[in-house]
Short mmCIF file of C-alpha atoms in Angstrom, two decimals:
data_model
loop_
_atom_site.label_atom_id
_atom_site.label_comp_id
_atom_site.label_asym_id
_atom_site.label_seq_id
_atom_site.Cartn_x
_atom_site.Cartn_y
_atom_site.Cartn_z
CA UNK A 1 0.16 0.00 0.12
CA UNK A 2 1.30 3.51 -0.94
CA UNK A 3 0.88 5.07 2.21
CA UNK A 4 2.75 8.56 1.42
CA UNK A 5 -0.26 8.64 -1.43
CA UNK A 6 -2.78 8.01 1.04
CA UNK A 7 -1.46 10.64 3.26
CA UNK A 8 -1.41 13.32 0.52
CA UNK A 9 -5.11 12.37 -0.52
CA UNK A 10 -6.71 12.19 2.82
CA UNK A 11 -7.18 16.19 3.16
CA UNK A 12 -8.99 16.37 -0.23
CA UNK A 13 -11.12 13.56 0.39
CA UNK A 14 -12.30 15.01 3.62
CA UNK A 15 -12.86 18.14 1.77
CA UNK A 16 -15.10 16.72 -0.74
CA UNK A 17 -17.44 15.27 1.70
CA UNK A 18 -17.31 18.53 3.84
CA UNK A 19 -18.41 20.59 0.75
CA UNK A 20 -21.33 17.84 0.27
CA UNK A 21 -22.61 18.84 3.76
CA UNK A 22 -20.90 16.01 5.78
CA UNK A 23 -19.60 17.63 9.34
CA UNK A 24 -16.04 17.76 9.82
CA UNK A 25 -15.47 15.05 12.32
CA UNK A 26 -18.17 12.72 10.40
CA UNK A 27 -15.99 13.17 7.18
CA UNK A 28 -12.77 12.31 9.05
CA UNK A 29 -14.32 9.24 10.40
CA UNK A 30 -15.84 7.88 7.38
CA UNK A 31 -12.37 8.75 5.45
CA UNK A 32 -10.28 7.05 8.05
CA UNK A 33 -12.91 3.94 7.32
CA UNK A 34 -11.97 3.93 3.77
CA UNK A 35 -8.37 4.14 4.51
CA UNK A 36 -8.60 1.05 6.22
CA UNK A 37 -10.54 -0.51 3.76
CA UNK A 38 -7.57 0.56 1.28
CA UNK A 39 -5.26 -1.16 3.23
CA UNK A 40 -7.14 -4.18 2.85
CA UNK A 41 -7.73 -4.10 -0.48
CA UNK A 42 -5.09 -2.06 -2.64
CA UNK A 43 -1.83 -4.44 -2.04
CA UNK A 44 -3.61 -6.98 -4.65
CA UNK A 45 -5.43 -4.37 -6.88
CA UNK A 46 -4.68 -0.49 -6.56
CA UNK A 47 -7.52 1.25 -8.32
CA UNK A 48 -6.85 3.42 -11.70
CA UNK A 49 -8.09 6.69 -9.71
CA UNK A 50 -7.12 6.42 -5.82
CA UNK A 51 -8.88 9.70 -4.98
CA UNK A 52 -12.20 8.66 -6.63
CA UNK A 53 -11.93 5.25 -5.16
CA UNK A 54 -11.42 7.01 -1.56
CA UNK A 55 -14.22 9.43 -1.90
CA UNK A 56 -16.78 6.82 -3.01
CA UNK A 57 -15.91 4.40 -0.14
CA UNK A 58 -15.77 7.37 2.25
CA UNK A 59 -19.11 8.24 0.98
CA UNK A 60 -20.47 5.04 1.35
CA UNK A 61 -19.04 4.65 4.98
CA UNK A 62 -20.70 8.00 5.69
CA UNK A 63 -24.02 6.72 4.64
CA UNK A 64 -23.85 3.25 6.27
CA UNK A 65 -23.38 4.86 9.69
CA UNK A 66 -26.47 6.76 9.16
CA UNK A 67 -28.79 3.96 7.79
CA UNK A 68 -31.14 2.18 10.40
CA UNK A 69 -34.68 0.57 10.08
CA UNK A 70 -36.11 3.13 11.73
CA UNK A 71 -34.88 5.58 9.15
CA UNK A 72 -35.34 3.63 5.84
CA UNK A 73 -36.80 6.47 3.82
CA UNK A 74 -34.34 8.76 4.71
CA UNK A 75 -31.80 5.87 3.98
CA UNK A 76 -33.22 5.52 0.62
CA UNK A 77 -33.09 9.31 -0.21
CA UNK A 78 -29.29 9.36 0.69
CA UNK A 79 -28.58 6.40 -1.64
CA UNK A 80 -29.99 7.67 -4.45
CA UNK A 81 -27.59 10.85 -4.18
CA UNK A 82 -24.42 8.43 -3.69
CA UNK A 83 -22.15 9.38 -6.49
CA UNK A 84 -21.02 6.69 -8.90
CA UNK A 85 -17.45 5.15 -8.84
CA UNK A 86 -15.15 7.16 -11.07
CA UNK A 87 -13.05 10.20 -10.87
CA UNK A 88 -13.66 12.65 -8.40
CA UNK A 89 -14.17 16.37 -8.25
CA UNK A 90 -10.78 18.12 -9.75
CA UNK A 91 -11.18 20.95 -7.23
CA UNK A 92 -8.36 20.45 -4.43
CA UNK A 93 -9.94 21.31 -0.97
CA UNK A 94 -6.63 20.86 0.86
CA UNK A 95 -6.05 24.75 1.04
CA UNK A 96 -9.59 25.32 2.49
CA UNK A 97 -8.80 22.41 5.20
CA UNK A 98 -5.62 23.78 6.58
CA UNK A 99 -7.84 26.99 7.19
CA UNK A 100 -10.69 25.32 8.68
CA UNK A 101 -8.00 23.38 11.25
CA UNK A 102 -6.02 26.48 11.74
CA UNK A 103 -9.56 28.55 12.67
CA UNK A 104 -8.92 31.55 15.05
CA UNK A 105 -11.85 30.00 17.37
CA UNK A 106 -9.30 27.02 18.33
CA UNK A 107 -6.50 27.45 20.77
CA UNK A 108 -2.99 27.10 19.29
CA UNK A 109 -2.15 23.88 20.80
CA UNK A 110 -5.72 22.35 19.54
CA UNK A 111 -5.22 23.76 15.77
CA UNK A 112 -1.68 22.40 15.85
CA UNK A 113 -3.09 18.79 16.71
CA UNK A 114 -5.83 19.07 14.42
CA UNK A 115 -3.88 20.14 11.62
CA UNK A 116 -1.48 16.94 12.05
CA UNK A 117 -4.48 14.92 12.20
CA UNK A 118 -6.57 16.12 9.46
CA UNK A 119 -4.37 17.40 7.16
CA UNK A 120 -0.76 15.91 8.00
CA UNK A 121 -2.68 12.51 8.54
CA UNK A 122 -0.72 11.67 11.31
CA UNK A 123 -2.40 8.93 14.02
CA UNK A 124 -3.33 10.63 17.62
CA UNK A 125 -0.72 8.11 18.93
CA UNK A 126 1.88 9.59 16.76
CA UNK A 127 0.95 13.30 18.00
CA UNK A 128 0.35 12.35 21.58
CA UNK A 129 4.24 10.81 21.32
CA UNK A 130 5.50 13.92 19.86
CA UNK A 131 4.08 16.29 22.52
CA UNK A 132 4.78 13.90 25.23
CA UNK A 133 1.31 13.49 26.45
CA UNK A 134 -0.93 10.29 26.87
CA UNK A 135 -2.77 9.06 23.88
CA UNK A 136 -6.14 9.69 25.68
CA UNK A 137 -5.32 13.25 26.51
CA UNK A 138 -4.56 13.98 22.62
CA UNK A 139 -7.71 12.27 21.71
CA UNK A 140 -9.82 14.64 23.91
CA UNK A 141 -7.76 17.62 22.50
CA UNK A 142 -8.52 16.66 18.96
CA UNK A 143 -12.27 15.82 19.91
CA UNK A 144 -12.80 19.05 21.12
CA UNK A 145 -11.08 20.78 18.43
CA UNK A 146 -13.44 18.71 15.77
CA UNK A 147 -16.46 19.68 17.76
CA UNK A 148 -15.66 23.48 17.85
CA UNK A 149 -14.88 23.58 14.05
CA UNK A 150 -18.01 21.49 13.33
CA UNK A 151 -19.91 24.17 14.03
CA UNK A 152 -17.90 26.69 11.36
CA UNK A 153 -19.23 27.12 8.07
CA UNK A 154 -16.77 25.70 5.51
CA UNK A 155 -16.84 28.74 3.52
CA UNK A 156 -16.00 30.98 6.39
CA UNK A 157 -12.58 29.56 7.82
CA UNK A 158 -9.39 31.24 9.27
CA UNK A 159 -7.33 33.34 7.45
CA UNK A 160 -3.90 32.40 6.04
CA UNK A 161 -2.01 34.38 8.94
CA UNK A 162 -3.32 31.89 11.37
CA UNK A 163 -2.23 28.95 9.32
CA UNK A 164 1.13 30.10 8.96
CA UNK A 165 1.42 30.51 12.67
CA UNK A 166 0.27 27.29 13.46
CA UNK A 167 2.76 25.83 10.87
CA UNK A 168 5.55 27.84 12.60
CA UNK A 169 4.47 26.15 15.97
CA UNK A 170 4.82 23.03 14.62
CA UNK A 171 8.15 23.40 13.20
CA UNK A 172 9.37 24.50 16.45
CA UNK A 173 8.37 21.72 18.38
CA UNK A 174 11.47 20.02 16.98
CA UNK A 175 12.09 16.27 17.09
CA UNK A 176 10.64 14.50 19.87
CA UNK A 177 8.65 11.39 19.50
CA UNK A 178 8.58 9.09 16.56
CA UNK A 179 7.31 11.95 14.54
CA UNK A 180 9.96 14.80 13.20
CA UNK A 181 7.74 17.44 13.55
CA UNK A 182 10.08 19.95 11.85
CA UNK A 183 9.92 17.60 8.90
CA UNK A 184 6.40 17.34 8.91
CA UNK A 185 5.96 21.23 9.02
CA UNK A 186 8.17 21.52 6.13
CA UNK A 187 5.91 19.14 4.44
CA UNK A 188 2.88 20.64 5.10
CA UNK A 189 4.18 24.52 4.47
CA UNK A 190 5.63 23.17 0.90
CA UNK A 191 2.13 21.94 0.11
CA UNK A 192 0.46 25.18 1.33
CA UNK A 193 3.04 27.17 -0.86
CA UNK A 194 2.05 25.24 -4.09
CA UNK A 195 -1.52 26.32 -3.76
CA UNK A 196 -0.69 30.20 -3.22
CA UNK A 197 1.41 32.81 -4.35
CA UNK A 198 1.61 34.45 -0.99
CA UNK A 199 4.97 35.60 -0.35
CA UNK A 200 4.94 34.88 3.43
CA UNK A 201 4.11 31.51 3.02
CA UNK A 202 6.96 31.35 0.54
CA UNK A 203 8.96 33.15 3.52
CA UNK A 204 7.90 30.93 6.04
CA UNK A 205 9.06 27.92 3.57
CA UNK A 206 12.38 29.23 3.26
CA UNK A 207 12.96 30.04 6.67
CA UNK A 208 12.12 26.55 7.77
CA UNK A 209 14.58 24.98 5.03
CA UNK A 210 17.22 27.38 6.27
CA UNK A 211 16.79 26.60 10.04
CA UNK A 212 16.46 22.95 9.09
CA UNK A 213 19.64 22.82 6.96
CA UNK A 214 21.92 23.39 10.20
CA UNK A 215 20.01 20.51 12.01
CA UNK A 216 22.76 18.18 11.71
CA UNK A 217 25.54 20.39 13.49
CA UNK A 218 22.96 21.54 16.43
CA UNK A 219 23.82 18.90 18.62
CA UNK A 220 26.56 17.05 19.88
CA UNK A 221 26.73 13.28 20.28
CA UNK A 222 25.71 13.35 23.84
CA UNK A 223 22.97 15.55 23.02
CA UNK A 224 24.28 19.04 23.98
CA UNK A 225 23.65 21.76 21.98
CA UNK A 226 26.12 23.50 19.81
CA UNK A 227 26.10 27.24 19.60
CA UNK A 228 25.67 28.46 15.99
CA UNK A 229 29.31 30.20 16.24
CA UNK A 230 30.62 26.73 17.38
CA UNK A 231 28.82 24.51 14.46
CA UNK A 232 30.80 22.70 12.17
CA UNK A 233 29.44 24.51 9.05
CA UNK A 234 30.22 21.46 6.82
CA UNK A 235 27.74 19.60 8.28
CA UNK A 236 25.26 21.98 7.19
CA UNK A 237 22.92 20.73 4.36
CA UNK A 238 23.85 23.16 1.32
CA UNK A 239 20.96 21.87 -0.78
CA UNK A 240 18.31 23.07 1.48
CA UNK A 241 19.95 26.32 1.95
CA UNK A 242 20.06 26.70 -1.84
CA UNK A 243 16.57 26.18 -2.25
CA UNK A 244 15.62 28.11 0.87
CA UNK A 245 17.61 31.26 -0.66
CA UNK A 246 16.11 30.68 -3.75
CA UNK A 247 12.38 30.74 -2.56
CA UNK A 248 13.29 33.75 -0.41
CA UNK A 249 14.80 35.81 -3.46
CA UNK A 250 11.55 35.02 -5.46
CA UNK A 251 9.26 36.27 -2.61
CA UNK A 252 11.70 39.14 -1.80
CA UNK A 253 11.19 40.52 -5.51
CA UNK A 254 7.72 40.78 -5.11
CA UNK A 255 8.63 43.65 -2.77
CA UNK A 256 5.92 43.05 -0.11
CA UNK A 257 7.82 42.19 3.10
CA UNK A 258 6.66 40.46 5.97
CA UNK A 259 7.82 39.07 9.22
CA UNK A 260 8.67 35.41 7.76
CA UNK A 261 10.56 36.98 4.87
CA UNK A 262 12.56 39.19 7.16
CA UNK A 263 13.23 36.48 9.50
CA UNK A 264 14.44 34.26 6.69
CA UNK A 265 16.63 37.03 5.24
CA UNK A 266 18.46 37.01 8.66
CA UNK A 267 18.99 33.13 8.51
CA UNK A 268 20.21 33.27 4.84
CA UNK A 269 22.92 35.82 6.11
CA UNK A 270 24.03 33.28 8.56
CA UNK A 271 24.21 30.38 6.03
CA UNK A 272 25.89 32.57 3.65
CA UNK A 273 29.04 33.11 5.84
CA UNK A 274 31.57 30.27 5.41
CA UNK A 275 32.73 30.88 9.04
CA UNK A 276 31.30 32.42 12.06
CA UNK A 277 33.74 35.35 11.85
CA UNK A 278 32.74 36.12 8.30
CA UNK A 279 28.86 36.82 9.21
CA UNK A 280 27.71 39.87 7.87
CA UNK A 281 26.07 41.44 11.27
CA UNK A 282 25.66 44.93 9.64
CA UNK A 283 23.09 43.60 7.24
CA UNK A 284 21.72 41.53 9.98
CA UNK A 285 21.27 44.31 12.38
CA UNK A 286 19.44 45.78 9.19
CA UNK A 287 17.07 43.15 8.85
CA UNK A 288 16.15 43.17 12.70
CA UNK A 289 15.47 46.91 12.35
CA UNK A 290 13.05 45.79 9.61
CA UNK A 291 11.81 43.06 11.61
CA UNK A 292 11.03 45.13 14.60
CA UNK A 293 9.09 47.60 12.69
CA UNK A 294 7.09 44.86 11.29
CA UNK A 295 6.35 43.38 14.51
CA UNK A 296 7.34 45.46 17.43
CA UNK A 297 7.98 42.24 19.30
CA UNK A 298 10.41 42.08 22.32
CA UNK A 299 12.01 38.77 21.39
CA UNK A 300 13.16 40.68 18.24
CA UNK A 301 14.48 43.63 20.36
CA UNK A 302 16.46 40.93 22.44
CA UNK A 303 17.66 39.40 19.42
CA UNK A 304 18.60 42.88 17.79
CA UNK A 305 20.57 43.63 20.81
CA UNK A 306 22.79 40.83 20.57
CA UNK A 307 23.35 41.25 16.57
CA UNK A 308 24.29 44.88 17.59
CA UNK A 309 26.83 43.69 20.09
CA UNK A 310 28.43 41.76 17.36
CA UNK A 311 28.23 44.41 14.81
CA UNK A 312 29.28 47.33 16.96
CA UNK A 313 30.64 46.08 20.09
CA UNK A 314 29.54 44.38 23.19
CA UNK A 315 28.97 47.81 24.80
CA UNK A 316 26.73 48.97 22.07
CA UNK A 317 24.87 45.48 22.55
CA UNK A 318 24.30 46.28 26.06
CA UNK A 319 23.21 49.75 25.59
CA UNK A 320 20.62 48.09 23.33
CA UNK A 321 19.89 45.39 25.55
CA UNK A 322 19.11 47.75 28.35
CA UNK A 323 15.74 48.99 26.50
CA UNK A 324 14.42 45.42 26.69
CA UNK A 325 12.13 43.97 29.37
CA UNK A 326 14.59 41.95 31.72
CA UNK A 327 11.72 39.80 32.37
CA UNK A 328 11.74 38.60 28.99
CA UNK A 329 12.87 34.81 28.53
CA UNK A 330 16.37 34.40 27.52
CA UNK A 331 17.03 37.83 28.48
CA UNK A 332 19.78 36.66 31.12
CA UNK A 333 21.48 34.63 28.52
CA UNK A 334 21.83 37.37 25.95
CA UNK A 335 23.01 39.47 28.97
CA UNK A 336 25.63 36.97 30.10
CA UNK A 337 26.99 36.52 26.52
CA UNK A 338 27.32 40.20 25.81
CA UNK A 339 28.91 40.79 29.22
CA UNK A 340 31.57 37.70 28.99
CA UNK A 341 32.18 39.38 25.27
CA UNK A 342 32.92 42.72 27.13
CA UNK A 343 35.23 41.05 29.61
CA UNK A 344 33.24 41.07 32.53
CA UNK A 345 33.54 37.49 33.24
CA UNK A 346 32.29 37.32 36.87
CA UNK A 347 28.93 39.14 35.83
CA UNK A 348 28.92 36.78 32.86
CA UNK A 349 29.08 33.33 35.14
CA UNK A 350 26.41 34.82 37.42
CA UNK A 351 23.94 35.73 34.53
CA UNK A 352 24.56 32.30 32.69
CA UNK A 353 23.81 30.16 35.97
CA UNK A 354 20.61 32.44 36.47
CA UNK A 355 19.64 31.88 32.86
CA UNK A 356 19.77 28.18 33.32
CA UNK A 357 17.48 28.03 36.27
CA UNK A 358 14.80 29.66 33.96
CA UNK A 359 15.64 27.57 30.85
CA UNK A 360 12.77 26.38 28.94
CA UNK A 361 14.26 22.79 28.24
CA UNK A 362 16.64 20.42 29.83
CA UNK A 363 19.24 20.69 26.88
CA UNK A 364 19.27 24.75 26.98
CA UNK A 365 19.52 24.75 30.80
CA UNK A 366 22.64 21.78 30.35
CA UNK A 367 24.26 24.26 27.74
CA UNK A 368 23.87 27.37 30.05
CA UNK A 369 25.31 25.74 33.18
CA UNK A 370 28.06 24.53 31.31
CA UNK A 371 28.81 28.17 30.11
CA UNK A 372 28.67 29.12 33.83
CA UNK A 373 31.18 26.46 34.94
CA UNK A 374 33.40 27.27 31.93
CA UNK A 375 33.81 31.07 32.97
CA UNK A 376 34.09 29.97 36.63
CA UNK A 377 37.00 27.49 35.90
CA UNK A 378 38.92 29.78 33.37
CA UNK A 379 42.37 31.29 34.44
CA UNK A 380 41.80 34.80 35.57
CA UNK A 381 44.34 37.42 34.40
#
């Protein structure tokens, strides 16, 4: 059985059923039943029109679920509407399904889970393992999300910006469990980009590819983090970098800048430097200025301060950092780095230890703890 093909077809088949008036949750259940039947029959005889076969079987499953002796007349009326076997509608409803799963009425966590389930074709168990939660918990989350969007008219889905935020959330979940969520996010974003000419969708895809290209060099064999300036750049995936840069250049050429394009431009400048010492920090600061203008984000302010420290010296970086809310996550880590760069090692060690205590994950905590220990054990002149 061709599992990649089934995964690709699943969103479109669900979309066809929803367009026929089937509510979202029921449509997904019917399609899952059709997929089970495909698993049993396709190894012996794969249909000439896989999508048409799945639509027909899913529709029959839907009809069967609603038949009973007490509603014979209604059953017969539905049966008359049953489409004959053959090619399905040519319209691809995957894009609308993206929007429905990322509807603003859902919480970000629910939107991510529903997108992975309905559009990505992942099982509830796979999603639960990826998020390190019990399968029953994830099943409840997905079930609640289905009920929420079940009341939403299919013609009134969420907007593209919401879809992109959901896909970026999926990407940033990383590589936990038996599902590579970063790779899955790239696959979904690539699919979305093929269906729209939107510059920000292209920018997000470029950003994902450029970040993903550095993945092989991000960790050591013991799982510890490798900072960007210490990474072995020969291990970066040059094919993904080239693809990301090409996609970004095309998007920027349309002259409608958005935040994902600006972030991708920063990532491209890092990828373009053969060595960390050759990074064009002046251009990176310029792009952070653009990104701050677009978003007003305090996180961008924080990263901009570090970039200023690289471009103009630690003193300038610390002056820029002084305008950033000190309660912001990773503020202590940025301050520690800039103080070390300025030569104030006691303050840097203290701040690294402080940052480690509030680190969002174990790998980052271990890295910051090692940085503090490195400075504390370094010979003082």
